[in-house]
Short mmCIF file of C-alpha atoms in Angstrom, two decimals:
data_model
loop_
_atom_site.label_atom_id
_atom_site.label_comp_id
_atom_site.label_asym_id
_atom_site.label_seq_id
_atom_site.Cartn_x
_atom_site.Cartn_y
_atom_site.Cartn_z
CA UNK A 13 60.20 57.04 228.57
CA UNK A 14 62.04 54.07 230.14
CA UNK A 15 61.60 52.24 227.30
CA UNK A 16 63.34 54.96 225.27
CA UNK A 17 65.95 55.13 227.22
CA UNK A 18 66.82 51.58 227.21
CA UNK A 19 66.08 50.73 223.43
CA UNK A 20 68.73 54.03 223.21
CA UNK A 21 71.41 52.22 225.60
CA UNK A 22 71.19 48.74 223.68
CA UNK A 23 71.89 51.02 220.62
CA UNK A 24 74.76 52.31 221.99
CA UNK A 25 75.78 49.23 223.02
CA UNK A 26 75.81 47.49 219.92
CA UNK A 27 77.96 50.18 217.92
CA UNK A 28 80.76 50.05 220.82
CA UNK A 29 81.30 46.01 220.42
CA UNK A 30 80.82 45.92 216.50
CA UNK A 31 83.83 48.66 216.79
CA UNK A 32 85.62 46.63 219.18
CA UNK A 33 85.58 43.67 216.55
CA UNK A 34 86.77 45.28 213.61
CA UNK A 35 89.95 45.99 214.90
CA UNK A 36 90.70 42.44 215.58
CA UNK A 37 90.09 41.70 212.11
CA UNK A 38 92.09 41.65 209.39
CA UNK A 39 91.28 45.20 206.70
CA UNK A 40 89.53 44.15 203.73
CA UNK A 41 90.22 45.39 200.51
CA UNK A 42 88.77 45.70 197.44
CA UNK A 43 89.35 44.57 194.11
CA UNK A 44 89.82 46.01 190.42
CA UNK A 45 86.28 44.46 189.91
CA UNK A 46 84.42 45.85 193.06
CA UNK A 47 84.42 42.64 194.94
CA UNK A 48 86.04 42.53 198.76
CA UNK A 49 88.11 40.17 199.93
CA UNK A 50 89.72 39.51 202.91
CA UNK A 51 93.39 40.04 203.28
CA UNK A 52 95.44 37.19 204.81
CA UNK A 53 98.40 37.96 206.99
CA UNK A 54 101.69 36.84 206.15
CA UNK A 55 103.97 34.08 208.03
CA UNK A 56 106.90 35.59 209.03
CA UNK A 57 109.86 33.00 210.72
CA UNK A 58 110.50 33.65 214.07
CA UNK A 59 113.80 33.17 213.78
CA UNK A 60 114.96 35.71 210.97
CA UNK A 61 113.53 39.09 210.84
CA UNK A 62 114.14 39.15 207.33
CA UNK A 63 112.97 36.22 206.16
CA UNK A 64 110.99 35.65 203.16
CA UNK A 65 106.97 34.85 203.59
CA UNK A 66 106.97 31.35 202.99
CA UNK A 67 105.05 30.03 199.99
CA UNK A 68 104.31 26.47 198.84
CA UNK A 69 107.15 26.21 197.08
CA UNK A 70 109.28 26.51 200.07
CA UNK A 71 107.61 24.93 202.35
CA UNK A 72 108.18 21.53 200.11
CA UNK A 73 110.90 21.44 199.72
CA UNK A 74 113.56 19.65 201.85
CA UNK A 75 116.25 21.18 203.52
CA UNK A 76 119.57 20.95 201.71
CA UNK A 77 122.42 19.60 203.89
CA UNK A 78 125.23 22.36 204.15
CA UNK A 79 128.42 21.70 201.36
CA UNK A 80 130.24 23.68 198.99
CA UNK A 81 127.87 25.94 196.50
CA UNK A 82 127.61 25.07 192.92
CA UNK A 83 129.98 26.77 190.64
CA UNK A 84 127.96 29.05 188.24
CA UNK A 85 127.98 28.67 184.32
CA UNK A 86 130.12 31.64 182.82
CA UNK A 87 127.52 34.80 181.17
CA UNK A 88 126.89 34.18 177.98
CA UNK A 89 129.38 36.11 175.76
CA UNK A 90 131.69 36.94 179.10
CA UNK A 91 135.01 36.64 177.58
CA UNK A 92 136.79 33.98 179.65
CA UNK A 93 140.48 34.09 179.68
CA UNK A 94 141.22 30.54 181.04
CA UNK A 95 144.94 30.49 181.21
CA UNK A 96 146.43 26.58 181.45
CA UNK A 97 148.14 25.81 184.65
CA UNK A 98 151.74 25.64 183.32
CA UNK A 99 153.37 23.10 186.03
CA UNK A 100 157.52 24.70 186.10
CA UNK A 101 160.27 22.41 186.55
CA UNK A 102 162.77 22.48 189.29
CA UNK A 103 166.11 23.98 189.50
CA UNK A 104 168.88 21.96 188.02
CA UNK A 105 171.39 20.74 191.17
CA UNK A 106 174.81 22.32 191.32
CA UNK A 107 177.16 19.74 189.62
CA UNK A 108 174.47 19.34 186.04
CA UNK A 109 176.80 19.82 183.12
CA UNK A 110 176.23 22.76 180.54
CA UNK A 111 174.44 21.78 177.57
CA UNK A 112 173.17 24.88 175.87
CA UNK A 113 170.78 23.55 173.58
CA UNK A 114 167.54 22.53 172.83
CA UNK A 115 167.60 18.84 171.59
CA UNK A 116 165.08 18.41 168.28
CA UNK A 117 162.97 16.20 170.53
CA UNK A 118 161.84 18.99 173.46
CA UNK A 119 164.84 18.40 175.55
CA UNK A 120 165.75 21.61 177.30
CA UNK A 121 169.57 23.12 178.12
CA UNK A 122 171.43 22.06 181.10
CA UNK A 123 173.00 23.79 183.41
CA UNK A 124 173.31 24.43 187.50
CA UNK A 125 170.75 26.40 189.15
CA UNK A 126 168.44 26.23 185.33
CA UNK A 127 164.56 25.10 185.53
CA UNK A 128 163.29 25.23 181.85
CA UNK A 129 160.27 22.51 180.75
CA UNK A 130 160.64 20.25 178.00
CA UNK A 131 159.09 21.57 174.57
CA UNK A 132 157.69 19.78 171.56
CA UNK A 133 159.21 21.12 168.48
CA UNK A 134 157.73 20.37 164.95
CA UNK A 135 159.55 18.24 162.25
CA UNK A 136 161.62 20.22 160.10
CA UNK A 137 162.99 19.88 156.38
CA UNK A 138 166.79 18.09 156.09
CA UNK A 139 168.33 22.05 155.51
CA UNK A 140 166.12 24.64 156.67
CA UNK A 141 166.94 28.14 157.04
CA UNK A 142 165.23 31.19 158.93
CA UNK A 143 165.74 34.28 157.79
CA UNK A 144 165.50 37.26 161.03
CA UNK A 145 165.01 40.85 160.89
CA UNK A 146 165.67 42.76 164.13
CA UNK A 147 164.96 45.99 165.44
CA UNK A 148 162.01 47.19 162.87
CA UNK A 149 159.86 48.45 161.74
CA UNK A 150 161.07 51.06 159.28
CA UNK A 151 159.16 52.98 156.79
CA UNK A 152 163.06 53.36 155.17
CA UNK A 153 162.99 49.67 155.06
CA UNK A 154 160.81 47.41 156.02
CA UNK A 155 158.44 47.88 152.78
CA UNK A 156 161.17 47.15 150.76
CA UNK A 157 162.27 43.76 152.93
CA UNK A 158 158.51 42.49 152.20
CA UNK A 159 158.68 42.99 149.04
CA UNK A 160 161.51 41.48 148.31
CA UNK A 161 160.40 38.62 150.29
CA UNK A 162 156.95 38.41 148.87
CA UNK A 163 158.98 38.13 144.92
CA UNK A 164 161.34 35.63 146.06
CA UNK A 165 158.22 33.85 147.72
CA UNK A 166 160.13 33.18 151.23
CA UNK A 167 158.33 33.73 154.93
CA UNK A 168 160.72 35.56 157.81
CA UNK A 169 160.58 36.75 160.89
CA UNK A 170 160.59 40.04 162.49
CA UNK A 171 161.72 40.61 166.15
CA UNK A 172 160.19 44.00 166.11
CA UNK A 173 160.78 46.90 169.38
CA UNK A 174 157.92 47.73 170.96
CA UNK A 175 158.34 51.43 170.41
CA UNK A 176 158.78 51.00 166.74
CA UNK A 177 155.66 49.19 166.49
CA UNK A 178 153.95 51.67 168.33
CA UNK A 179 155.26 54.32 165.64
CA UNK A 180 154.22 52.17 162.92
CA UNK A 181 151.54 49.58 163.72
CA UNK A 182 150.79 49.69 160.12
CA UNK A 183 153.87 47.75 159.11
CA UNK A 184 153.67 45.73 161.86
CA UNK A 185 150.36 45.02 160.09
CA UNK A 186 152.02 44.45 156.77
CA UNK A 187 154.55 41.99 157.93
CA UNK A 188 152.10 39.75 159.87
CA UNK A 189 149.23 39.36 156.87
CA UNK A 190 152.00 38.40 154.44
CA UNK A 191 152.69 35.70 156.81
CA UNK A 192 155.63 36.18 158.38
CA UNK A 193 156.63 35.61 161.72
CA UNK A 194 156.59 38.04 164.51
CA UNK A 195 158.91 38.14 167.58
CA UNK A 196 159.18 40.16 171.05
CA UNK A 197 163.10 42.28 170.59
CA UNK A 198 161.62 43.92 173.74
CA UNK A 199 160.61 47.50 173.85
CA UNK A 200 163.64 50.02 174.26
CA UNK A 201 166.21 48.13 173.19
CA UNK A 202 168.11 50.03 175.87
CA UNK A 203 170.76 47.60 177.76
CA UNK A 204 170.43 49.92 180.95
CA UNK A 205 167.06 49.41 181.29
CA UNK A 206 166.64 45.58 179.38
CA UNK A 207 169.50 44.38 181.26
CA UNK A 208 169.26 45.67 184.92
CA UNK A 209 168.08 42.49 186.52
CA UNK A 210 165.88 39.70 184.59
CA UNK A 211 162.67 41.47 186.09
CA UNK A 212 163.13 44.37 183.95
CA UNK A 213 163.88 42.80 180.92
CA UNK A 214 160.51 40.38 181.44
CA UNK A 215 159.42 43.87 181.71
CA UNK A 216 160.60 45.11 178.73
CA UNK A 217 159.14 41.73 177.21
CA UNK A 218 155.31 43.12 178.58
CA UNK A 219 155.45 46.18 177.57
CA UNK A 220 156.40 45.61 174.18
CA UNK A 221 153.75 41.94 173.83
CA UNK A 222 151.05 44.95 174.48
CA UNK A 223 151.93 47.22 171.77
CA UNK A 224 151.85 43.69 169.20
CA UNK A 225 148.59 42.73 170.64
CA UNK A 226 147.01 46.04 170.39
CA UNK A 227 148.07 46.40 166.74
CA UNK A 228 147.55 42.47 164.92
CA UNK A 229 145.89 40.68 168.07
CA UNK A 230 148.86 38.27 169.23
CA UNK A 231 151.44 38.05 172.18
CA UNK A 232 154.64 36.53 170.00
CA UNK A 233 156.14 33.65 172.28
CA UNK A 234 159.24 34.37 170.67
CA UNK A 235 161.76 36.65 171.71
CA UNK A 236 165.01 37.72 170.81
CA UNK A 237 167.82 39.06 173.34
CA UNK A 238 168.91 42.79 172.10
CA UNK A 239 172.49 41.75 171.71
CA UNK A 240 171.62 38.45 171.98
CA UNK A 241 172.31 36.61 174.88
CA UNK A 242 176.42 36.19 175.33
CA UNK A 243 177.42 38.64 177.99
CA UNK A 244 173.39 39.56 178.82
CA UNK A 245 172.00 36.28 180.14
CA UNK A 246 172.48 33.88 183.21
CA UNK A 247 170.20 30.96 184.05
CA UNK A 248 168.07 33.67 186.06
CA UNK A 249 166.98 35.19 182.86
CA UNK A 250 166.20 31.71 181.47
CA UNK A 251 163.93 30.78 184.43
CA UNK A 252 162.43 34.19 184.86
CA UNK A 253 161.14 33.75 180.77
CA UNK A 254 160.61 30.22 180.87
CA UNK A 255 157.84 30.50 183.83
CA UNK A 256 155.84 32.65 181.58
CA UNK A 257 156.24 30.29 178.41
CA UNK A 258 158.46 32.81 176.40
CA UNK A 259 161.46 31.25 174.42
CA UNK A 260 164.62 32.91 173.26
CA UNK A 261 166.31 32.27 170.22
CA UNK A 262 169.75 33.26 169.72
CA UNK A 263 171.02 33.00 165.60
CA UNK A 264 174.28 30.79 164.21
CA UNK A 265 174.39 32.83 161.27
CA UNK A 266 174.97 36.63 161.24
CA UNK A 267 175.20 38.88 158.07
CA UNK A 268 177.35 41.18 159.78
CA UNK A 269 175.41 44.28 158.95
CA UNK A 270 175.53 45.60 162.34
CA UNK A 271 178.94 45.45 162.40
CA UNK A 272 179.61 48.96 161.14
CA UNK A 273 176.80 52.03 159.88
CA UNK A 274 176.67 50.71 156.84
CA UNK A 275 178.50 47.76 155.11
CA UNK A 276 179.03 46.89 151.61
CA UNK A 277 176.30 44.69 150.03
CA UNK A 278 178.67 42.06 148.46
CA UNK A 279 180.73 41.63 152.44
CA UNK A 280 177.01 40.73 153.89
CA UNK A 281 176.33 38.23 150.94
CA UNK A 282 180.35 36.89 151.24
CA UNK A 283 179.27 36.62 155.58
CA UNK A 284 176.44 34.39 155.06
CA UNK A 285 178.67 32.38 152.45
CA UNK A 286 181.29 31.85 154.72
CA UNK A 287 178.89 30.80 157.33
CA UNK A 288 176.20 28.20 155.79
CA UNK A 289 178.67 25.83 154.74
CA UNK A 290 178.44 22.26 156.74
CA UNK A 291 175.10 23.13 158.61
CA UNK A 292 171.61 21.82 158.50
CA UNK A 293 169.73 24.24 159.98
CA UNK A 294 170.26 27.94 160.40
CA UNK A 295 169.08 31.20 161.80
CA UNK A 296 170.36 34.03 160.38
CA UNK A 297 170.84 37.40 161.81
CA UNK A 298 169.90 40.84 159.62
CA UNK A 299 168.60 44.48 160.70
CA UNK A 300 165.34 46.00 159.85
CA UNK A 301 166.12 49.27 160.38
CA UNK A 302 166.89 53.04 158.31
CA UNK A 303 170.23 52.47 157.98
CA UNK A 304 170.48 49.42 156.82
CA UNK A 305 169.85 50.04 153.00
CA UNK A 306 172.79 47.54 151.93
CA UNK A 307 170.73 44.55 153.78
CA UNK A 308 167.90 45.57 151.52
CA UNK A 309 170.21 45.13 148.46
CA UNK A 310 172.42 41.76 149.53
CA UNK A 311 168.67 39.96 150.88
CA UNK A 312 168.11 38.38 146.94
CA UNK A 313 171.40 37.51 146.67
CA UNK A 314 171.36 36.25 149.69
CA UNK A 315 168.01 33.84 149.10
CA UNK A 316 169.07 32.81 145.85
CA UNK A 317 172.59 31.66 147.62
CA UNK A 318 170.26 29.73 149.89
CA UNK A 319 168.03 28.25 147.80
CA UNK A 320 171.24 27.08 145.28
CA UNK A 321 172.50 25.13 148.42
CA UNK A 322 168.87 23.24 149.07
CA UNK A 323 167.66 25.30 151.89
CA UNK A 324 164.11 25.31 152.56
CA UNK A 325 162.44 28.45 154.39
CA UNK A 326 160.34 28.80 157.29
CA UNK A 327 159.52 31.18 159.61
CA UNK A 328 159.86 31.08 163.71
CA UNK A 329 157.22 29.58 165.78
CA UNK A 330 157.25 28.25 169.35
CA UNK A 331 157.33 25.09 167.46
CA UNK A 332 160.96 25.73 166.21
CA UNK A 333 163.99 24.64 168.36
CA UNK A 334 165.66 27.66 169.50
CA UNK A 335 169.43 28.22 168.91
CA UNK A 336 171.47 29.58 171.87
CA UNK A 337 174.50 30.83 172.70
CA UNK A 338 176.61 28.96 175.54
CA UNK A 339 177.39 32.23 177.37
CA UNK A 340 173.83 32.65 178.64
CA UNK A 341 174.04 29.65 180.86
CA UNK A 342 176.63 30.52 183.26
CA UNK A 343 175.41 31.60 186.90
#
C-alpha cells in the first residue's frame, strides 16, 4: 500500500512543478500550417514608454546629432503659390523735389515722404498711343467698342469696376480673348468709400482683382484712379499701392465725353485733335459705359485721326510707363 501511496505523491508532484514552469515561459502559438512556435518577447526602452520595439534596422543605425529638420518636397500636384519677396524702398527725405513721372528707363516719381521701386518698362514705338475705356462693361456698349476695335484692327484697354464685371463676366470675357488689356478702376467707383483713407481704396483694388480673377483668371497690375488722381491721391496712396506691386496710370489725353451726359460725336473727335498735337506718346481717356453712345460713334474717327498722324497702338501692361498727374504727389 506504501508503495501506492508514494508512486501517487511523486505523481502529484510532478504535475505541480511542470505547472509551475509553464508560467515562466513564454505562450506558444501556433501557425496557419499547424506548426508551434515560440513567441519572443519584445524589447521595450526603458526610457520611453512608448517607444517603438527596436528592429535591426534601428539598432544600426547611428544616432543623428540634433539640427534643424529637413524641409519636405511640396505634394505632388499641391498648388504652390510662391509669392517673390518684393524688397520696398524707403521713404523719400523731406527736402526731395517733385518729379511726377516715371522716366522710360524704370526711374520712379519724386517726392517727400514717397517710397516707390524702380520699374523696367519695355521699348516702345517713336508715337505710340493707348486707347482707355473706363468704367465698363456695358451690354449698351461695350460689344459695339470691340467691334469697332476688332475692324480697325487696334488693341485697348479696359479699366473695368468690379461690380460691372460681376454683372457681366461675359464681356469681361470678350474684351480679354480679343486681346485687349484689362485694368483694376476699383469696385464701386464710389469716392466715399474709394477715397476714405488709402486702405480702403487698396480695398476697393481687392475686391474688384477677385471678381477679374474669378471671371478670365488674372489680377490686372494696372489700375486706374476713379477720377484719376488730381485732388484723390497723396504719396500715401502711392506707397500703400506700390508695396503690393500695383501701378496707376493717369491719361494726357481726354476725349471729354464725361464732361456732360452725352456730347456730340464730332466735339470728342475735335478734343483728341486738339490734344495729340506735339506728343510722342499718349493715353487717352474714353467711357465704356450706357450712356456713352457718341464715344461709340467718334472711336473710328478717332483711330483713323491717329493712325493719319503715325501713331502706333498698344495696349497697357505693367511694362508701359505710367502717366501721372502732379497733384497726386503732394503730402
Amino acid at each position: 500500500m506504501w508503495n501506492i501511496a508514494l508512486a501517487v505523491l511523486i505523481l502529484l508532484t510532478s504535475i505541480y512543478l511542470a505547472g509551475c514552469q509553464s508560467d515562466k515561459l513564454p505562450k506558444a502559438s501556433v501557425t496557419s500550417s499547424g506548426t508551434i512556435e515560440s513567441a519572443q518577447p519584445d524589447i521595450v526602452s526603458e526610457d520611453d514608454d512608448n517607444s517603438i520595439p527596436k528592429t535591426q534596422d534601428t539598432q544600426d543605425k547611428p544616432k543623428r546629432e540634433s539640427g534643424p529638420e529637413p524641409i519636405s518636397e511640396p505634394v505632388p500636384n499641391q498648388k504652390v503659390e510662391a509669392k517673390p519677396v518684393i524688397p520696398l524702398p524707403e521713404k523719400s527725405p523731406p527736402d526731395t523735389p517733385i518729379h511726377p513721372f516715371y522716366s522710360l528707363d524704370g526711374t520712379p516719381p519724386s517726392a517727400p515722404g514717397l517710397a516707390m521701386r524702380k520699374r523696367e518698362f519695355a521699348a516702345e514705338p517713336e508715337k505710340i498711343a493707348y486707347l482707355t475705356f473706363d468704367d465698363g462693361p456695358y451690354p449698351e456698349t461695350t460689344p459695339h467698342l470691340l467691334e469697332i476695335l476688332q475692324e480697325e484692327g487696334v488693341k485697348a484697354t479696359f479699366f473695368v469696376l468690379g461690380r460691372q464685371a460681376e454683372r457681366y463676366p461675359e464681356l469681361l470675357k470678350d474684351e480679354y480673348v480679343q486681346g485687349h488689356g484689362i485694368g483694376n478702376h476699383s469696385y464701386s467707383h464710389d469716392y466715399s468709400s474709394v477715397y476714405h483713407s488709402p486702405e480702403t481704396f487698396l480695398a476697393e483694388i481687392k475686391q474688384a482683382e477677385e471678381v477679374i480673377f474669378k471671371a478670365i483668371g488674372i489680377r490686372p497690375r494696372m489700375v486706374r484712379a476713379p477720377g484719376g488722381t488730381q485732388g484723390h491721391f497723396n504719396v500715401n496712396y502711392y506707397n500703400t499701392l506700390d508695396a503690393e506691386d500695383y501701378l496707376v496710370y493717369d491719361w494726357n489725353v481726354s476725349s471729354g465725353d464725361a464732361a456732360a451726359p452725352l456730347v456730340l460725336t464730332e466735339q470728342l473727335v475735335k478734343n483728341i485733335e486738339a490734344q495729340v498735337p506735339g506728343k510722342t506718346r499718349v493715353i487717352i481717356l474714353m467711357h465704356d459705359s450706357k450712356s456713352k453712345t457718341t464715344t461709340i460713334e467718334a472711336l473710328p474717327l478717332i483711330v483713323h485721326f491717329l493712325k493719319e498722324q503715325g501713331y502706333s497702338f498698344g495696349k497697357i501692361t505693367p511694362k508701359v510707363a505710367p502717366i501721372l498727374f502732379p497733384g497726386g504727389f503732394n503730402s
